Short mmCIF file of C-alpha atoms in Angstrom, two decimals:
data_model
loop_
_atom_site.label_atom_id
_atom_site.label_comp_id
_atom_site.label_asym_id
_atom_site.label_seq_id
_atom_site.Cartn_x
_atom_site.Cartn_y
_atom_site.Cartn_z
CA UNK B 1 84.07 -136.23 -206.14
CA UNK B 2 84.49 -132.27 -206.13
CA UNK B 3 87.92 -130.87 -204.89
CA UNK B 4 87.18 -127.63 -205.79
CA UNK B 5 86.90 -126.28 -202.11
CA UNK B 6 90.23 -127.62 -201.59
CA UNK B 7 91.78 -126.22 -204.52
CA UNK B 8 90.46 -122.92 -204.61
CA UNK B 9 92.55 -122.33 -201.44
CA UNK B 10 94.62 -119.71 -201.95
CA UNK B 11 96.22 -120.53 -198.35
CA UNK B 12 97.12 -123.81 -198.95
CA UNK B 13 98.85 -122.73 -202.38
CA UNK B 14 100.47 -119.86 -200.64
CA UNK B 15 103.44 -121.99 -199.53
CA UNK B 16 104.53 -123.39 -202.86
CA UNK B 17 107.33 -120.68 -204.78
CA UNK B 18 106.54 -118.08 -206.96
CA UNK B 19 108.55 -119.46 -209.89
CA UNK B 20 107.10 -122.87 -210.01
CA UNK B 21 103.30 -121.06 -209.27
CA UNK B 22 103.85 -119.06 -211.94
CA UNK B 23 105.45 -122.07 -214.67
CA UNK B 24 102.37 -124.24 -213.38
CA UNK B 25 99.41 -121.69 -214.25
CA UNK B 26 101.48 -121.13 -217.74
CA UNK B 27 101.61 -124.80 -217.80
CA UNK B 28 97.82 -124.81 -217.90
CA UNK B 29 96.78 -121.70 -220.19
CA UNK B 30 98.83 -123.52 -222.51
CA UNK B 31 97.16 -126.61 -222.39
CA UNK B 32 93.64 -124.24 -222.17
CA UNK B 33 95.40 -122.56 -225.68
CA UNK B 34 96.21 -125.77 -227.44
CA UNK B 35 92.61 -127.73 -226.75
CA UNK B 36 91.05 -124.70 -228.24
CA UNK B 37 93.48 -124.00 -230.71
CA UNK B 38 92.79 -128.23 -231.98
CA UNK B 39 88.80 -126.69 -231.84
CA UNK B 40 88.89 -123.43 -233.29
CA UNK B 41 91.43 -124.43 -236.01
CA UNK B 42 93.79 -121.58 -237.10
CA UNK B 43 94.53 -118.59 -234.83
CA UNK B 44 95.62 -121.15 -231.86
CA UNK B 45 99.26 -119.38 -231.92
CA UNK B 46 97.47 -116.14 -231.02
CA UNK B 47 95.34 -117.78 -228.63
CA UNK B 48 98.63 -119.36 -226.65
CA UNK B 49 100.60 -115.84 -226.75
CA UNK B 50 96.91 -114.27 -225.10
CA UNK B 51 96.85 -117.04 -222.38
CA UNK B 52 100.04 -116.45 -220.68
CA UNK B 53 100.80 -114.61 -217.41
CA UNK B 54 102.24 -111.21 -217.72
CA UNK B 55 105.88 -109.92 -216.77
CA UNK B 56 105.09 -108.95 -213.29
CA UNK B 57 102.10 -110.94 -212.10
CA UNK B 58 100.72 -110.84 -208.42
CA UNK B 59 101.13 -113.13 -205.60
CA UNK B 60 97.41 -113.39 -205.45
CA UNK B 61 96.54 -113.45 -208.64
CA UNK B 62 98.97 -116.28 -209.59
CA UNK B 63 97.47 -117.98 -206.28
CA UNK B 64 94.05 -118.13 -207.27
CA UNK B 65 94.69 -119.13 -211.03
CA UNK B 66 96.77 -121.96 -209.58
CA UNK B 67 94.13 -123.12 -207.31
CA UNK B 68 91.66 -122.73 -210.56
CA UNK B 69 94.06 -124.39 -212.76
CA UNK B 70 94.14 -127.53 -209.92
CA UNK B 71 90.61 -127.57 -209.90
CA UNK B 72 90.38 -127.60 -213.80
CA UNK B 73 92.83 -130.50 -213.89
CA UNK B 74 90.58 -132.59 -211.18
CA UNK B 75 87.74 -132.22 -213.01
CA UNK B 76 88.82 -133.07 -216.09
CA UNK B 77 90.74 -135.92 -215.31
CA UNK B 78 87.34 -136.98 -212.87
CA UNK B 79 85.36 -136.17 -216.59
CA UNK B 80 87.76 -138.57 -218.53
CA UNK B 81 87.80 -141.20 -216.55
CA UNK B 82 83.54 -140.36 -216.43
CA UNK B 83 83.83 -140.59 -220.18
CA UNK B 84 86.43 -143.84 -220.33
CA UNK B 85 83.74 -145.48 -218.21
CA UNK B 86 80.96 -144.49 -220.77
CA UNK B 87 82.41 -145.64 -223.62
CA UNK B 88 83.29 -148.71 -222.33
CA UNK B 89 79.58 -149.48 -221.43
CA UNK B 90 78.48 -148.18 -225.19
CA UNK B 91 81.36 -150.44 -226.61
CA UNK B 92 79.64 -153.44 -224.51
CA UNK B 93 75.89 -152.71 -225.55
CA UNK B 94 77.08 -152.01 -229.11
CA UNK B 95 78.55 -155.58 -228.84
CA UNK B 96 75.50 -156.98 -227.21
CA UNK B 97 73.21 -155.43 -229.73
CA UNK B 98 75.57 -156.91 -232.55
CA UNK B 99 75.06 -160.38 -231.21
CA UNK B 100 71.48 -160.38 -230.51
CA UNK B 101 71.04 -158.91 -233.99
CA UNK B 102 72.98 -161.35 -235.29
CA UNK B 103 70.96 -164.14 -233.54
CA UNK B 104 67.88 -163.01 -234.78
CA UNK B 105 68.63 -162.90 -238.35
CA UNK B 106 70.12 -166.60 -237.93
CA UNK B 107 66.51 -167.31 -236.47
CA UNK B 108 65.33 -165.78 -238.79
CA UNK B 109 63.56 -162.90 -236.78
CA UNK B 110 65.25 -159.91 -238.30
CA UNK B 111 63.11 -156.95 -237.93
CA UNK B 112 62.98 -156.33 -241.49
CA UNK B 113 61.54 -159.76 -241.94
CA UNK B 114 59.37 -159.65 -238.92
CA UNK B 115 55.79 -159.17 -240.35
CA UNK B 116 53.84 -156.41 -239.53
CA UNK B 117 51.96 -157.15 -236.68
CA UNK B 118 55.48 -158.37 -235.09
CA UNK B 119 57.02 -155.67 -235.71
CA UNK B 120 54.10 -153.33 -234.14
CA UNK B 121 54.71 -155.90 -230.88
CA UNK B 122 58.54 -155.54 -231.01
CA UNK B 123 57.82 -151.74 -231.14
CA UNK B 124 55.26 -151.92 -228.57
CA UNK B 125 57.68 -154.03 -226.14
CA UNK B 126 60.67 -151.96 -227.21
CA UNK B 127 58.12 -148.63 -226.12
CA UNK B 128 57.28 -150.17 -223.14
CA UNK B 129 60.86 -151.18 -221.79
CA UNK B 130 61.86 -147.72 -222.36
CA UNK B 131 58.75 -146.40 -220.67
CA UNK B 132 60.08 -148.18 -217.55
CA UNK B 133 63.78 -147.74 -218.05
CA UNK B 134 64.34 -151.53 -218.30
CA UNK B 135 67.45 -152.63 -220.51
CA UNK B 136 66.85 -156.34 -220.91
CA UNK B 137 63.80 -158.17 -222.18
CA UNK B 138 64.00 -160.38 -218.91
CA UNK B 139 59.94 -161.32 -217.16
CA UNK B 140 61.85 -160.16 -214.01
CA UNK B 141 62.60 -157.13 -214.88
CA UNK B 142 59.23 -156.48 -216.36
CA UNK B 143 57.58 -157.75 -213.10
CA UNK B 144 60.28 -155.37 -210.70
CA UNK B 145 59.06 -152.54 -213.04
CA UNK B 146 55.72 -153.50 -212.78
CA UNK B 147 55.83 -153.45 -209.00
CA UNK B 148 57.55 -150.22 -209.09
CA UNK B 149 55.72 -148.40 -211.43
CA UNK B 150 52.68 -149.56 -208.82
CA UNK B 151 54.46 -148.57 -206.18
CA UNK B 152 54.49 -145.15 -207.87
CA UNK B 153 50.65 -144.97 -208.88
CA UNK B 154 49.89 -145.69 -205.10
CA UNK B 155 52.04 -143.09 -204.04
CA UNK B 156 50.64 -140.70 -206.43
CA UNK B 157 47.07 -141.59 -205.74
CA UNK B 158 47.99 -140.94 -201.58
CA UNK B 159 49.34 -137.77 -202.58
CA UNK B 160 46.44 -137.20 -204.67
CA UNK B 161 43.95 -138.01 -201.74
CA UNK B 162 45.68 -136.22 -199.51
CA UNK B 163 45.48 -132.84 -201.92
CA UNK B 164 42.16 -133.38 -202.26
CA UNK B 165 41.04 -134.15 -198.96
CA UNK B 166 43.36 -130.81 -198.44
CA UNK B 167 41.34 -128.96 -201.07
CA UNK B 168 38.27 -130.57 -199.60
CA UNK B 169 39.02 -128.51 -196.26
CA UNK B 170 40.45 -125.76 -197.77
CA UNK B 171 36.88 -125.24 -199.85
CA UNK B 172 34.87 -125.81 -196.97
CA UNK B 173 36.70 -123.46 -194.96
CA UNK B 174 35.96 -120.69 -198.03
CA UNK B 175 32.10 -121.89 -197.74
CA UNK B 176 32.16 -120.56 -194.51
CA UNK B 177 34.55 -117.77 -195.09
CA UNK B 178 32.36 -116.57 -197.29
CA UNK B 179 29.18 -117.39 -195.37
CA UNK B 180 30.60 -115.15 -192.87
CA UNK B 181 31.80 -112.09 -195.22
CA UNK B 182 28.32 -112.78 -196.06
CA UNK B 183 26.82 -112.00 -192.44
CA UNK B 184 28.77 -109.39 -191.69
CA UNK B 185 28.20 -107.60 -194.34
CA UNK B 186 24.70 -107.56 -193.75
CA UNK B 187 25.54 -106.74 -190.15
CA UNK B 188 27.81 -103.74 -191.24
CA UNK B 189 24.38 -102.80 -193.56
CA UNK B 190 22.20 -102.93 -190.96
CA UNK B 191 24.30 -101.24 -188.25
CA UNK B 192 24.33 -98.42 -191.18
CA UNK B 193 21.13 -98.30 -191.20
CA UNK B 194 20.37 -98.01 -187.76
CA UNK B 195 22.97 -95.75 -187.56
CA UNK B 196 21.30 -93.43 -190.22
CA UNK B 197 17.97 -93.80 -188.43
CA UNK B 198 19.42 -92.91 -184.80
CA UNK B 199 21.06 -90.11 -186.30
CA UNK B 200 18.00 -88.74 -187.91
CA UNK B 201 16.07 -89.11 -184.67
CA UNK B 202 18.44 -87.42 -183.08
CA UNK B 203 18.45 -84.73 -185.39
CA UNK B 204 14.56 -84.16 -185.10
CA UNK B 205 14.89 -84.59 -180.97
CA UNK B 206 18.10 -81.69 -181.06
CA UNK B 207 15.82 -79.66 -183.67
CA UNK B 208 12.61 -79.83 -180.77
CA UNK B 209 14.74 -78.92 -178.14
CA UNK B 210 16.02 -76.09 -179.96
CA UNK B 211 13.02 -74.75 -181.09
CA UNK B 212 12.28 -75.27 -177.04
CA UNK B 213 15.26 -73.58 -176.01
CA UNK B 214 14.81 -70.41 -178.52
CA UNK B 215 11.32 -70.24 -176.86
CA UNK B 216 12.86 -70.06 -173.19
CA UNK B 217 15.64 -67.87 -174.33
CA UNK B 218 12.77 -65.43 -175.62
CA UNK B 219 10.85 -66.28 -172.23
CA UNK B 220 13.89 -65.74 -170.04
CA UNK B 221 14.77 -62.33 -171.73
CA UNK B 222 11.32 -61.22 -171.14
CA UNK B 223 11.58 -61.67 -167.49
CA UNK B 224 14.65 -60.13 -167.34
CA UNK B 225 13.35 -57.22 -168.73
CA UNK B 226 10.60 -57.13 -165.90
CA UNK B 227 12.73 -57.95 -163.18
CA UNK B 228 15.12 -55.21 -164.29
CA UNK B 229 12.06 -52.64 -164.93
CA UNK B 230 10.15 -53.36 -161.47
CA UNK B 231 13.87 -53.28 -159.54
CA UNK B 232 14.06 -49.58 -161.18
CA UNK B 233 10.58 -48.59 -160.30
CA UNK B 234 11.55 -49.73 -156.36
CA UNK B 235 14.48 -48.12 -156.61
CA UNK B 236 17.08 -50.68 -156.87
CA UNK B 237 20.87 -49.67 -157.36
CA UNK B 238 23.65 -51.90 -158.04
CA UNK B 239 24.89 -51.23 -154.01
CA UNK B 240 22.20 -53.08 -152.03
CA UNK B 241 23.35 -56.02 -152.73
CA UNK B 242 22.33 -59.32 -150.46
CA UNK B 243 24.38 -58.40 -147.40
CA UNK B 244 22.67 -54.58 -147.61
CA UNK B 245 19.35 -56.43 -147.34
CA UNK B 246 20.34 -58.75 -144.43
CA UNK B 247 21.35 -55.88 -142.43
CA UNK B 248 18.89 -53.86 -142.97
CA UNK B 249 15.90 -56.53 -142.08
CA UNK B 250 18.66 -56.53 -138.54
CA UNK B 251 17.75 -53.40 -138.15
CA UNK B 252 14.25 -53.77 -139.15
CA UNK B 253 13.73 -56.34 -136.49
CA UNK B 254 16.16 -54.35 -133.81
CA UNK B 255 13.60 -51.45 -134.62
CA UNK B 256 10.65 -53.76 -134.18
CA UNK B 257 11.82 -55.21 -131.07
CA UNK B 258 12.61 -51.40 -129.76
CA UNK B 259 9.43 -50.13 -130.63
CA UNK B 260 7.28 -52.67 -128.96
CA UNK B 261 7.04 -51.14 -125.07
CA UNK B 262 6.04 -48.03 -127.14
CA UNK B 263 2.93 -49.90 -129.33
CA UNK B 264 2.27 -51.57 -126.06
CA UNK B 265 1.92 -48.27 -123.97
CA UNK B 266 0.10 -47.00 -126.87
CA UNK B 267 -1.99 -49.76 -126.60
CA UNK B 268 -2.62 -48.56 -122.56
CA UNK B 269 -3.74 -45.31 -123.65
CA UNK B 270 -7.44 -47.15 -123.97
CA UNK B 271 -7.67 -46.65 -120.34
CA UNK B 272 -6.84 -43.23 -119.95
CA UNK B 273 -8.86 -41.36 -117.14
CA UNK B 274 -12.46 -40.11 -118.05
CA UNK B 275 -10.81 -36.29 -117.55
CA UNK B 276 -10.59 -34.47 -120.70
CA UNK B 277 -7.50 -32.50 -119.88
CA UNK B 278 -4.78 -35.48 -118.37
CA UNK B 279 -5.80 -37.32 -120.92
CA UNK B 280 -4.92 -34.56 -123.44
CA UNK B 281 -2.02 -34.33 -122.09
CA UNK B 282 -1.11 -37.99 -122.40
CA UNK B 283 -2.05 -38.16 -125.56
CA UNK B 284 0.53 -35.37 -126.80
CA UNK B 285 3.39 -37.26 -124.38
CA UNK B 286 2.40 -40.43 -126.63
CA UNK B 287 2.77 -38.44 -129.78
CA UNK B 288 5.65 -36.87 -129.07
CA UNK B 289 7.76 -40.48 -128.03
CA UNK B 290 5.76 -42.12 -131.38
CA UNK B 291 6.98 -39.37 -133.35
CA UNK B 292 10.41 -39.32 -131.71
CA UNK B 293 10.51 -43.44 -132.04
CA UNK B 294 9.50 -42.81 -135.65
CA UNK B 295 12.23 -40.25 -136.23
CA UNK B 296 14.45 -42.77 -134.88
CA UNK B 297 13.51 -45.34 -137.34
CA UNK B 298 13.88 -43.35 -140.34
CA UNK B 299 17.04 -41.92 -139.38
CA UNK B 300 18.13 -45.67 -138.93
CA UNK B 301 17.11 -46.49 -142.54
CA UNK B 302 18.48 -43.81 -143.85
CA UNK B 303 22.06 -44.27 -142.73
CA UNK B 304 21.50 -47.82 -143.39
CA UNK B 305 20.65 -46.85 -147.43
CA UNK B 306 23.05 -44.25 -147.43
CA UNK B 307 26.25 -46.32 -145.96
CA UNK B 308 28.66 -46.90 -148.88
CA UNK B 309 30.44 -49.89 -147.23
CA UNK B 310 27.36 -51.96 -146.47
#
């Protein structure tokens, strides 16, 4: 049983005096110094001056090497009375061997008179009993070993089922790990692949419409270029904008609805009177309000193109 725990306390050794601390751990360097003094032969004197505490040791340290030195003492007197016990049973089978050796030479079954083939038997038992840790030549003890050692090979051939039904799974489950590696790699392939070809495609649709959009770029400049040419040949500026143009078809239609009465009493003249002279004479009165309705209109226009704000 191990007391160390309780003995490497320094606690529970903490109430015991200084003095008799300190004469107990001397106590056992000495007895350390003299066992290895009677093992090392000369030089033990040194040893025992070397394994003794100092003038002024500490509290602690004369604590602990107490508690060590208790320990050291339970185990060895726990490892003699081990060994006591030991001896005893070697004493016993020496004594046991002694007789049975002495029975067989008084039967006359010594093993150096055993023949050969005996002696190969003996061995083969002897083997055997060690083999299954029997110490007597007893059938019983054969048979108990028998049943245990059976009792082992079923155990070991359970175990040895159950690893390889365990393997068993564990390979089948790699089968189809590596069935499905196996697919998806040749997914991953294919989606490069198609991936590859889609991009290509691509390519060759972006390169058409580029070509396509270069062509409307050129197309789109050219009109420009027209609109812009045939908006300076009519005279275009940058200040008639859409609101100028609105306004001005107002006015166009304000004009147009103004100069109506005068198209439709133009329109009268077709039944002027047969005499040469009134109808002269209406026929300069209609000139004169056409070309003062005219007048009218162009003066409209003109302050219409000429007006900064509109």
């Amino acid at each position: 049983m191990d007391h160390t725990g309780e003995h490497l306390d320094p606690a529970a050794s903490a109430s015991a005096s200084a003095p008799a601390s300190v004469a107990d751990v001397n106590a056992w360097l000495a007895s350390l110094a003299a066992e290895g003094g009677g093992v090392g032969g000369r030089g033990g004197g040194a040893v025992v001056s070397e394994l003794t505490l100092g003038p002024d040791p500490t509290p602690r340290g004369v604590s602990y090497l107490r508690a060590l030195a208790a320990a050291s003492q339970a185990r060895s007197h726990a490892a003699g009375i081990a060994a006591s016990g030991l001896r005893a049973q070697a004493a016993e089978y020496q004594a046991e061997a002694a007789r049975l050796r002495e029975a067989l030479e008084r039967a006359g079954l010594a093993r150096d008179a055993l023949p050969a083939p005996a002696a190969s038997a003996a061995r083969a038992v002897a083997a055997v009993a060690n083999l299954l840790a029997i110490r007597d030549t007893e059938m019983s003890s054969f048979v108990v070993a028998s049943a245990d050692l059976w009792l082992r090979r079923a155990e070991v051939e359970e175990k040895r089922d159950k690893v390889h039904k365990e393997s068993k799974a564990l390979l089948d489950y790699t089968r189809k790990a590596i069935t499905k590696l196996t697919e998806l790699k040749r997914m991953l392939e294919k989606f490069k692949n198609d991936v590859e070809k889609q991009q290509v495609e691509q390519m060759a649709d972006w390169q058409t419409k580029l070509v396509m959009m270069d062509s409307k770029e050129r197309q789109y400049i050219l009109q420009v270029s027209n609109y812009k040419a045939m908006l300076n040949r009519v005279g275009y500026t940058p200040e008639i904008n859409h609101c100028v143009l609105m306004e001005m078809a107002e006015h166009k239609k304000d004009l147009e609805r103004k100069t109506k009465p005068i198209a439709d009493t133009l329109r009268s003249y077709q039944d002027l009177p047969p005499d040469k002279a009134l109808a002269a004479l209406a026929i300069e009165d209609k000139k004169r309000q056409y070309a003062a309705a005219e007048k009218y209109l162009e003066d409209v226009l003109q302050s219409a193109l000429t007006t900064p704000g509109l």
